[in-house]
C-alpha cells in the first residue's frame, strides 16, 4: 500500500468529475488528494488523483477509470521523474510582535509568502511538495493555525515527455 | 424544422428499432404524440420496471439493442432495477426517460429526479440532453456504446422542452467518434501463441465459458475449438446454451449449484481456459481453493475483468469470437486428453444430477424434465430467481444460445415475466416460457394485463411451493429450520389469470404435467401453469457460501 499519483485526461463535459470520484467511492478506494482543471487542450480537463492502494487495487481502479466513456487516458506516473506541487494557505494566530517575527522567519526559510496581515493573524502561502508543506504545518502549529487550505496535488513529468504521450 | 420528439423517433428508426416497451407520463407526452402515428411498435407495460426487463429480454433473445421509455421522476426511478439487471449481465439496452424542462432542472420541480446521477453506477454511460440538435448524435452514440465492446445499458434523459423545441434538422454524423472509447476486438498475437503453447502442454485442460460467449455469438467457435482439442466445457449460469446440453464435452454448470463433475473438474484441472466469464463468487466459492492446480488463460473483451478476482497466467483482451477463431486457425494439431476425458466420464456416470424422486409427489425436477422432453430445446426459456432458476438451469436441456434468459448478476426476482414478453418480440417463431416461483411471479404479476391486451403467447409456468423457496432452503440448512418470513399463503394463480382474461390450469400430479404443457402450447395466447410442487424440495448439489466448490452437500459419496 503506497500513494499512487494518477493523471487522468477527461472530456471537458458536465458530470465527468462525479463519474470519476463516484467510481472511487463505489469501489471502496480513498482519494488522498484531488485536483481538477483545464489543460493544454481546450475541450479536455486533467484530473490529478493521489490514491493509496496496493498494485492490484491501483491496476483495477485504472482499468475501471478507462472504461468510463468520458475518460480519454489514465496514467500512473508514480514511478516517473516528475515535479509535484500543491499550494497551501495558512491563517496563523499572530497577535504579538515576537510571534510575528518568528512566523516571518519560518516563512523565509520555506520561501512562503505573507499574503495578508491582520491585527491578530497573518496568512502565509506556500507552494511545494507534500513533505515541505507537512513540515511547515508542524512548525506553525505552535502558534495556532486558525485555518488551513490545501489545493490538491498536481504533477507534471520532467523533460520533454508528456503524460498524454507516455505509455501506460 | 423538426421537433426534438420527431428527431428522436427518426433516430430510433435509423438504428433499426422496431419495438419499444414503455409507459407514458407528462414529460414524455411529446414523444408519445410522435409515436401515435409512427411505424414503431410500442408495447404498453403495466410498470416501468417491466419495460426495462422487456427491453432486456428482447436484447438477450435477439442479440440486438432493446429499448424502453418512461416518464420523468417515478417513471424513470421505476426503470432502475431493470437497468441495474442489464448492467450486471452486460445486456445492451437504451433507456429513454423524460425529464422536467431544462429551465426547471435542479429546482425539485414536479416529477423531477436526477436519473442521470441515480443511474451512473448502473449504466455503461448516460446522457442528459440539453440541446435539441444533439438528439440524433446522442442516440447514435448511445446505440453504439450499448451494443459494442462489453455491452451494457445506456440511458438518455430528455427534458420536455428539448423534445418540443423545433430546430433546423441537424446533420447526422456518419460514424461515432469517441476518443475515450475504443474496445479491443482482436486478441494480441503473442498472448494467443502463449495460450496455445499452454494448451498443448496441458494434460487436464478445462474450458470455463460464460455469458460473454453468448453475447459475442461465439458458440460455433467455442464448440469447434473444444471439439477439435477434446477439451471439456463447463458453463456459468449465463453461459448455458453456448454448447448443447447433451454434447459429450459439456459438463453443465459449475459453482454453487453446479454439477458435481463440473466442480470436480475445476478442482483437478491443470489448465483453466476462462472465456467471457468473470470468476463471480457464486462460481468460485472460496476463491483461494478455486482451480488450485491450474494455470489460467482468460479471454475477455473487458480488460478490467482480467486479474480482478483470480491471478491469470495468460490474459487475452479481445472479442471472444475473434480470439477463438484466431486460436482455431493457428492450432497445429488436434488434441485428445484421453485419460482426462475418461476420468470425467467416470464422474458423470457416478455423480449425475439427481432426477425427481419417484414417490408419487410432484417434484420440480419432473416438471422441468417433462418441459425439456416436450420442447426439445426449441423454445426460449426465461426464469425468475430462486430455486425455480436453479432447477431450470440444471434440468432443462438447452440446445441453442440465446434460448436461456435469466438474471444472473443481480438476481432480480420479477425479471422473468417481463423479460419473457421482450423475448417473444425478438423470437416470435419460438414458444416462450417463464419458469417462475410463486414469490417472484408476484413481483411483476401486473404484466398479465400486458400479455392479455396484446395476446402475447408467453406461457407462465409457476413452480408453486408456497415459500420463498431459495431463502427457505438456506434457513433450513443454515438457520436451523427457522422459517422467518418465508412462507407464502397459497394463491390461486389461475383465478388471477382469469381476471385478466387469461387461461390457465392448476397441476397437482405428475400425470397432468405433460398434457398441461401441451395444452399451453396449443393455446394461442398467454397461458398460466400453476404447478403445485413438493413444498420443501431443495436445490442440490450445493456449495455452502464461502466453501471450496469441491465441498458440495447433497451430492453422491465420492469413491
Ligand atoms: C427483488 C428481490 N428481492 C429479494 C430477493 C432475495 N431472494 C432470492 S431467491 C428468493 C425467493 C424466491 O422465491 P420464489 O420466487 O417463490 O422462488 P423459489 O425459490 O421458491 O423457486 C428471494 C426472496 C431477490 N433475489 N430479488
XYZ file of C-alpha atoms in Angstrom, chain B residues 50-500:
451
model
C -41.286 -4.367 -16.718
C -40.420 -2.067 -19.636
C -36.739 -2.244 -18.755
C -36.826 -6.029 -18.271
C -38.759 -6.488 -21.514
C -36.155 -4.439 -23.404
C -33.509 -6.613 -21.743
C -35.289 -9.868 -22.656
C -35.638 -8.617 -26.212
C -31.920 -7.840 -26.336
C -30.822 -11.172 -24.893
C -33.052 -13.211 -27.188
C -32.208 -11.265 -30.346
C -28.660 -10.006 -29.808
C -29.874 -6.517 -30.715
C -30.265 -3.412 -28.583
C -33.549 -3.297 -26.631
C -35.357 -0.020 -25.998
C -37.552 1.193 -23.139
C -39.204 4.513 -22.422
C -40.513 6.090 -19.213
C -41.606 9.439 -17.933
C -39.560 11.576 -15.531
C -39.365 11.101 -11.758
C -41.270 7.987 -10.665
C -41.273 6.517 -14.158
C -37.527 6.885 -14.518
C -36.908 5.578 -10.987
C -39.014 2.511 -11.710
C -36.603 1.630 -14.520
C -33.609 1.479 -12.210
C -33.835 -2.187 -11.155
C -34.194 -3.164 -14.791
C -31.215 -1.076 -15.825
C -29.108 -2.480 -12.990
C -30.104 -6.003 -14.012
C -28.977 -5.332 -17.594
C -25.762 -3.741 -16.355
C -24.771 -6.725 -14.222
C -25.344 -9.136 -17.105
C -23.848 -6.857 -19.813
C -27.065 -6.570 -21.809
C -27.390 -3.824 -24.442
C -30.413 -1.641 -23.818
C -31.129 2.024 -24.388
C -33.430 3.560 -21.759
C -35.163 6.799 -22.696
C -36.516 8.953 -19.897
C -38.468 12.158 -19.823
C -37.200 14.991 -17.682
C -38.565 18.305 -16.438
C -37.847 21.246 -18.760
C -34.238 22.487 -18.751
C -35.410 25.762 -17.218
C -36.583 23.875 -14.130
C -33.697 21.395 -13.758
C -32.442 21.252 -10.204
C -35.472 23.012 -8.727
C -37.181 19.941 -7.305
C -39.865 20.521 -9.892
C -42.866 18.208 -10.067
C -41.705 14.689 -11.001
C -38.079 15.656 -11.197
C -35.404 13.160 -10.258
C -31.740 13.209 -11.093
C -31.896 9.999 -13.095
C -28.504 10.646 -14.637
C -26.972 10.763 -11.176
C -29.023 7.818 -9.932
C -28.049 5.566 -12.821
C -24.381 6.491 -13.093
C -23.212 3.358 -11.278
C -25.537 1.045 -13.231
C -25.134 2.269 -16.790
C -22.272 1.910 -19.208
C -22.875 5.572 -19.997
C -25.689 8.069 -19.691
C -26.722 11.398 -21.177
C -28.746 14.407 -20.178
C -29.601 16.128 -23.457
C -29.863 19.889 -23.133
C -29.873 20.867 -26.781
C -32.404 19.534 -29.289
C -29.866 19.460 -32.096
C -27.806 16.920 -30.114
C -30.543 14.256 -30.213
C -29.520 12.405 -33.404
C -25.863 12.294 -32.364
C -26.633 11.201 -28.810
C -28.983 8.419 -29.954
C -26.383 7.182 -32.398
C -23.689 7.187 -29.728
C -25.968 5.509 -27.207
C -26.728 2.570 -29.507
C -23.073 2.296 -30.435
C -21.921 2.275 -26.819
C -24.663 -0.120 -25.699
C -24.052 -2.627 -28.460
C -20.266 -2.740 -28.810
C -17.356 -3.810 -26.610
C -18.634 -5.180 -23.333
C -22.282 -4.443 -23.923
C -24.461 -2.669 -21.402
C -27.291 -0.242 -20.743
C -27.182 3.413 -21.782
C -29.690 5.975 -20.556
C -30.765 9.144 -22.360
C -32.576 11.728 -20.247
C -34.685 14.097 -22.361
C -36.114 17.285 -20.818
C -39.564 18.143 -22.063
C -38.589 21.387 -23.757
C -35.795 19.609 -25.604
C -38.468 17.357 -27.108
C -40.902 20.107 -28.026
C -38.464 22.649 -29.444
C -38.216 22.786 -33.245
C -34.809 23.103 -34.814
C -33.276 23.009 -38.247
C -32.589 19.333 -38.898
C -29.029 18.638 -37.745
C -26.624 16.646 -39.878
C -26.349 13.130 -38.502
C -22.721 12.112 -38.056
C -21.819 9.106 -40.207
C -19.522 7.485 -37.728
C -19.408 7.617 -33.993
C -16.125 9.049 -32.797
C -15.430 8.792 -29.085
C -11.801 9.294 -28.181
C -12.304 7.715 -24.756
C -13.933 4.558 -26.100
C -12.082 2.103 -28.314
C -12.793 -1.521 -27.445
C -10.146 -4.059 -28.406
C -11.532 -6.797 -30.615
C -8.514 -8.618 -31.885
C -6.515 -10.656 -29.377
C -2.799 -9.963 -29.085
C -0.954 -12.473 -31.265
C 1.802 -13.118 -28.718
C -0.695 -13.874 -25.976
C -2.673 -16.129 -28.310
C 0.501 -18.073 -29.092
C 1.348 -18.331 -25.409
C -2.140 -19.649 -24.726
C -1.793 -22.241 -27.471
C 1.519 -23.352 -26.014
C -0.066 -23.828 -22.579
C -2.926 -25.761 -24.146
C -0.502 -28.029 -26.000
C 1.268 -28.860 -22.747
C -1.828 -29.364 -20.622
C -2.943 -32.809 -19.590
C -6.182 -31.803 -17.897
C -7.478 -28.672 -19.617
C -10.953 -27.306 -18.958
C -12.944 -24.560 -20.639
C -14.976 -22.353 -18.319
C -17.395 -20.478 -20.580
C -19.537 -17.548 -19.510
C -22.153 -15.170 -20.815
C -19.507 -13.424 -22.915
C -19.582 -16.383 -25.309
C -23.303 -15.821 -25.845
C -23.009 -12.017 -26.199
C -20.239 -12.443 -28.742
C -22.249 -15.030 -30.703
C -19.181 -17.227 -30.365
C -20.916 -20.517 -29.773
C -19.819 -22.159 -33.071
C -16.193 -21.138 -32.480
C -16.321 -22.405 -28.909
C -17.750 -25.771 -29.888
C -15.288 -26.018 -32.777
C -12.368 -25.273 -30.523
C -13.417 -27.622 -27.722
C -14.210 -30.467 -30.099
C -11.007 -30.147 -32.076
C -8.922 -30.418 -28.907
C -11.207 -32.680 -26.900
C -11.404 -30.141 -24.068
C -14.396 -30.470 -21.742
C -16.540 -27.383 -21.217
C -18.312 -26.166 -18.118
C -20.535 -23.109 -18.341
C -21.660 -20.476 -15.903
C -25.347 -19.762 -15.385
C -25.034 -17.083 -18.066
C -23.120 -19.345 -20.430
C -25.780 -22.049 -20.591
C -26.798 -22.687 -24.188
C -23.411 -21.932 -25.730
C -22.876 -25.682 -26.119
C -25.762 -28.173 -26.356
C -26.674 -29.808 -23.061
C -26.080 -33.296 -24.423
C -22.792 -32.549 -26.171
C -20.337 -35.183 -24.910
C -17.882 -32.479 -23.788
C -20.452 -30.446 -21.868
C -20.201 -30.704 -18.083
C -23.114 -28.394 -17.391
C -22.973 -25.563 -14.939
C -20.259 -25.091 -12.314
C -20.330 -23.299 -8.994
C -22.762 -23.097 -6.116
C -25.448 -25.248 -7.741
C -23.250 -26.705 -10.425
C -22.866 -30.357 -11.259
C -20.516 -32.369 -9.125
C -18.476 -33.372 -12.151
C -18.013 -29.772 -13.278
C -16.806 -28.757 -9.843
C -14.515 -31.784 -9.587
C -13.097 -30.967 -12.994
C -12.344 -27.373 -11.993
C -10.657 -28.550 -8.848
C -8.475 -31.081 -10.663
C -7.751 -29.383 -13.964
C -4.209 -28.245 -14.738
C -5.290 -25.563 -17.205
C -8.402 -23.429 -16.920
C -9.447 -21.530 -20.023
C -11.898 -18.833 -18.919
C -13.827 -17.429 -21.860
C -16.171 -14.481 -21.411
C -16.558 -15.281 -17.727
C -15.700 -13.219 -14.679
C -14.898 -15.510 -11.726
C -18.016 -14.451 -9.849
C -18.233 -15.598 -6.229
C -21.268 -17.799 -6.989
C -18.995 -19.636 -9.410
C -15.736 -19.774 -7.486
C -16.857 -20.287 -3.900
C -13.760 -19.707 -1.817
C -11.525 -18.200 -4.486
C -8.298 -19.407 -2.874
C -9.358 -23.011 -3.463
C -10.769 -22.445 -6.954
C -8.866 -24.320 -9.653
C -5.925 -24.707 -7.259
C -3.719 -26.720 -9.633
C -4.414 -24.795 -12.779
C -2.641 -22.284 -14.915
C -5.225 -19.792 -16.122
C -5.900 -18.356 -19.567
C -8.514 -15.607 -19.507
C -10.153 -14.319 -22.683
C -12.459 -11.328 -22.248
C -13.418 -8.152 -24.061
C -13.245 -6.175 -20.812
C -9.651 -5.696 -19.622
C -10.936 -4.818 -16.147
C -12.219 -8.373 -15.659
C -8.816 -9.886 -16.232
C -6.984 -10.397 -12.977
C -9.812 -8.827 -10.975
C -10.585 -11.876 -8.857
C -8.062 -14.506 -9.877
C -4.441 -14.308 -10.919
C -4.088 -15.052 -14.615
C -1.133 -16.558 -16.487
C -2.170 -15.573 -19.996
C -4.515 -12.610 -20.386
C -6.157 -12.118 -23.780
C -8.207 -8.984 -24.224
C -10.495 -9.193 -27.205
C -13.760 -10.258 -28.714
C -14.236 -13.882 -27.755
C -15.424 -14.820 -31.236
C -12.443 -13.281 -32.972
C -9.930 -14.665 -30.446
C -11.333 -18.196 -30.658
C -11.305 -18.029 -34.451
C -7.654 -16.938 -34.368
C -6.786 -19.721 -31.958
C -8.573 -22.296 -34.078
C -6.749 -21.224 -37.203
C -3.331 -21.363 -35.544
C -3.862 -24.774 -33.986
C -1.123 -27.116 -35.019
C -2.590 -30.463 -34.089
C -5.770 -31.772 -32.644
C -5.614 -32.963 -29.071
C -7.338 -35.714 -27.208
C -6.666 -35.650 -23.447
C -7.993 -39.200 -23.362
C -7.147 -40.064 -19.757
C -8.711 -36.822 -18.519
C -11.884 -37.316 -20.517
C -12.124 -40.863 -19.248
C -11.949 -39.630 -15.691
C -14.659 -37.085 -16.421
C -16.887 -39.720 -17.998
C -16.481 -41.725 -14.822
C -17.560 -38.759 -12.695
C -20.500 -38.067 -14.965
C -21.625 -41.621 -14.590
C -21.225 -41.847 -10.831
C -22.192 -38.311 -9.826
C -25.128 -37.366 -12.040
C -27.626 -34.670 -11.135
C -30.420 -36.332 -9.234
C -33.657 -36.722 -11.160
C -37.044 -36.335 -9.482
C -37.829 -38.847 -6.771
C -40.470 -41.324 -7.902
C -42.646 -41.226 -4.819
C -45.901 -40.129 -6.405
C -45.377 -36.494 -5.384
C -44.984 -33.679 -7.883
C -41.331 -32.638 -7.937
C -39.990 -29.624 -9.825
C -37.270 -31.702 -11.483
C -40.011 -33.782 -13.069
C -41.786 -30.713 -14.405
C -38.576 -29.459 -16.000
C -37.640 -32.834 -17.412
C -41.086 -33.026 -18.981
C -40.862 -29.497 -20.397
C -37.465 -30.367 -21.769
C -38.762 -33.541 -23.381
C -41.713 -31.769 -24.994
C -39.906 -28.632 -26.162
C -36.693 -30.371 -27.305
C -34.719 -27.171 -26.874
C -36.823 -25.306 -29.426
C -38.141 -22.635 -27.101
C -36.956 -19.604 -25.211
C -36.920 -20.329 -21.509
C -36.816 -17.365 -19.176
C -36.651 -17.785 -15.424
C -37.293 -15.821 -12.302
C -34.860 -16.021 -9.398
C -34.513 -18.656 -6.716
C -34.939 -22.404 -6.790
C -37.008 -22.189 -9.979
C -33.990 -20.664 -11.716
C -31.523 -23.266 -10.486
C -33.783 -26.227 -11.246
C -34.266 -24.914 -14.761
C -30.546 -24.371 -15.243
C -29.892 -27.912 -14.034
C -32.712 -29.914 -15.585
C -33.807 -28.237 -18.801
C -31.805 -29.345 -21.795
C -30.758 -26.204 -23.713
C -29.515 -26.643 -27.235
C -29.056 -23.157 -28.629
C -27.526 -19.903 -27.460
C -29.971 -17.109 -26.534
C -32.701 -19.573 -25.586
C -31.931 -19.322 -21.854
C -32.624 -15.947 -20.312
C -32.129 -15.246 -16.629
C -30.983 -12.540 -14.253
C -27.580 -13.817 -13.160
C -25.535 -10.977 -11.730
C -28.238 -9.032 -9.926
C -30.582 -11.973 -9.287
C -33.705 -9.906 -9.787
C -36.969 -11.529 -8.717
C -39.704 -10.316 -11.033
C -37.358 -10.256 -14.004
C -38.635 -13.321 -15.797
C -42.183 -12.498 -16.800
C -41.490 -9.111 -18.400
C -38.251 -10.415 -19.929
C -40.293 -13.224 -21.490
C -42.547 -10.596 -23.054
C -39.499 -8.946 -24.602
C -38.147 -12.310 -25.740
C -41.378 -13.018 -27.582
C -40.965 -9.912 -29.736
C -37.396 -10.955 -30.516
C -38.310 -14.569 -31.336
C -41.980 -14.713 -32.318
C -41.174 -18.022 -34.037
C -40.481 -19.840 -30.755
C -42.637 -20.644 -27.748
C -41.547 -18.592 -24.742
C -41.866 -19.859 -21.166
C -41.304 -18.008 -17.934
C -40.385 -20.551 -15.272
C -41.372 -18.811 -12.044
C -41.665 -19.224 -8.312
C -44.852 -18.137 -6.593
C -42.846 -15.379 -4.898
C -41.164 -13.979 -7.987
C -44.214 -14.004 -10.222
C -45.995 -11.774 -7.745
C -43.313 -9.138 -8.170
C -44.495 -8.271 -11.669
C -47.767 -10.145 -11.914
C -49.487 -6.994 -13.202
C -47.913 -7.763 -16.595
C -50.722 -10.234 -17.093
C -52.516 -7.098 -18.225
C -49.911 -6.550 -20.930
C -49.901 -10.108 -22.280
C -53.688 -10.143 -22.241
C -54.000 -6.804 -24.064
C -51.684 -7.785 -26.935
C -52.343 -11.537 -26.769
C -48.637 -12.198 -26.209
C -48.310 -16.008 -26.078
C -45.970 -16.212 -23.085
C -46.508 -19.359 -21.008
C -46.084 -18.798 -17.286
C -45.004 -21.979 -15.540
C -45.168 -21.371 -11.806
C -43.348 -23.843 -9.577
C -45.635 -23.076 -6.692
C -44.189 -24.185 -3.348
C -45.861 -21.536 -1.196
C -42.466 -20.443 0.040
C -39.758 -18.035 -0.921
C -38.140 -21.332 -1.669
C -34.493 -20.485 -2.037
C -34.448 -18.417 1.126
C -36.339 -21.146 2.945
C -33.695 -23.619 1.760
C -30.946 -21.513 3.334
C -32.977 -21.236 6.519
C -33.434 -24.989 6.566
C -29.757 -25.690 6.021
C -28.027 -22.862 7.850
C -30.569 -21.330 10.251
C -31.894 -24.395 11.995
C -35.169 -24.507 10.017
C -36.306 -21.195 11.452
C -38.529 -20.140 8.555
C -38.549 -16.466 9.315
C -40.988 -14.690 6.963
C -40.552 -17.015 4.005
C -43.915 -18.751 3.936
C -46.448 -17.513 1.398
C -50.131 -18.326 1.648
C -51.473 -20.306 -1.319
C -52.561 -18.206 -4.271
C -54.931 -19.369 -6.995
C -52.936 -18.097 -9.950
C -55.418 -19.469 -12.447
C -58.090 -17.251 -10.953
C -55.829 -14.210 -11.132
C -55.140 -15.067 -14.761
C -58.843 -15.389 -15.465
C -59.460 -11.967 -14.017
C -57.109 -10.626 -16.670
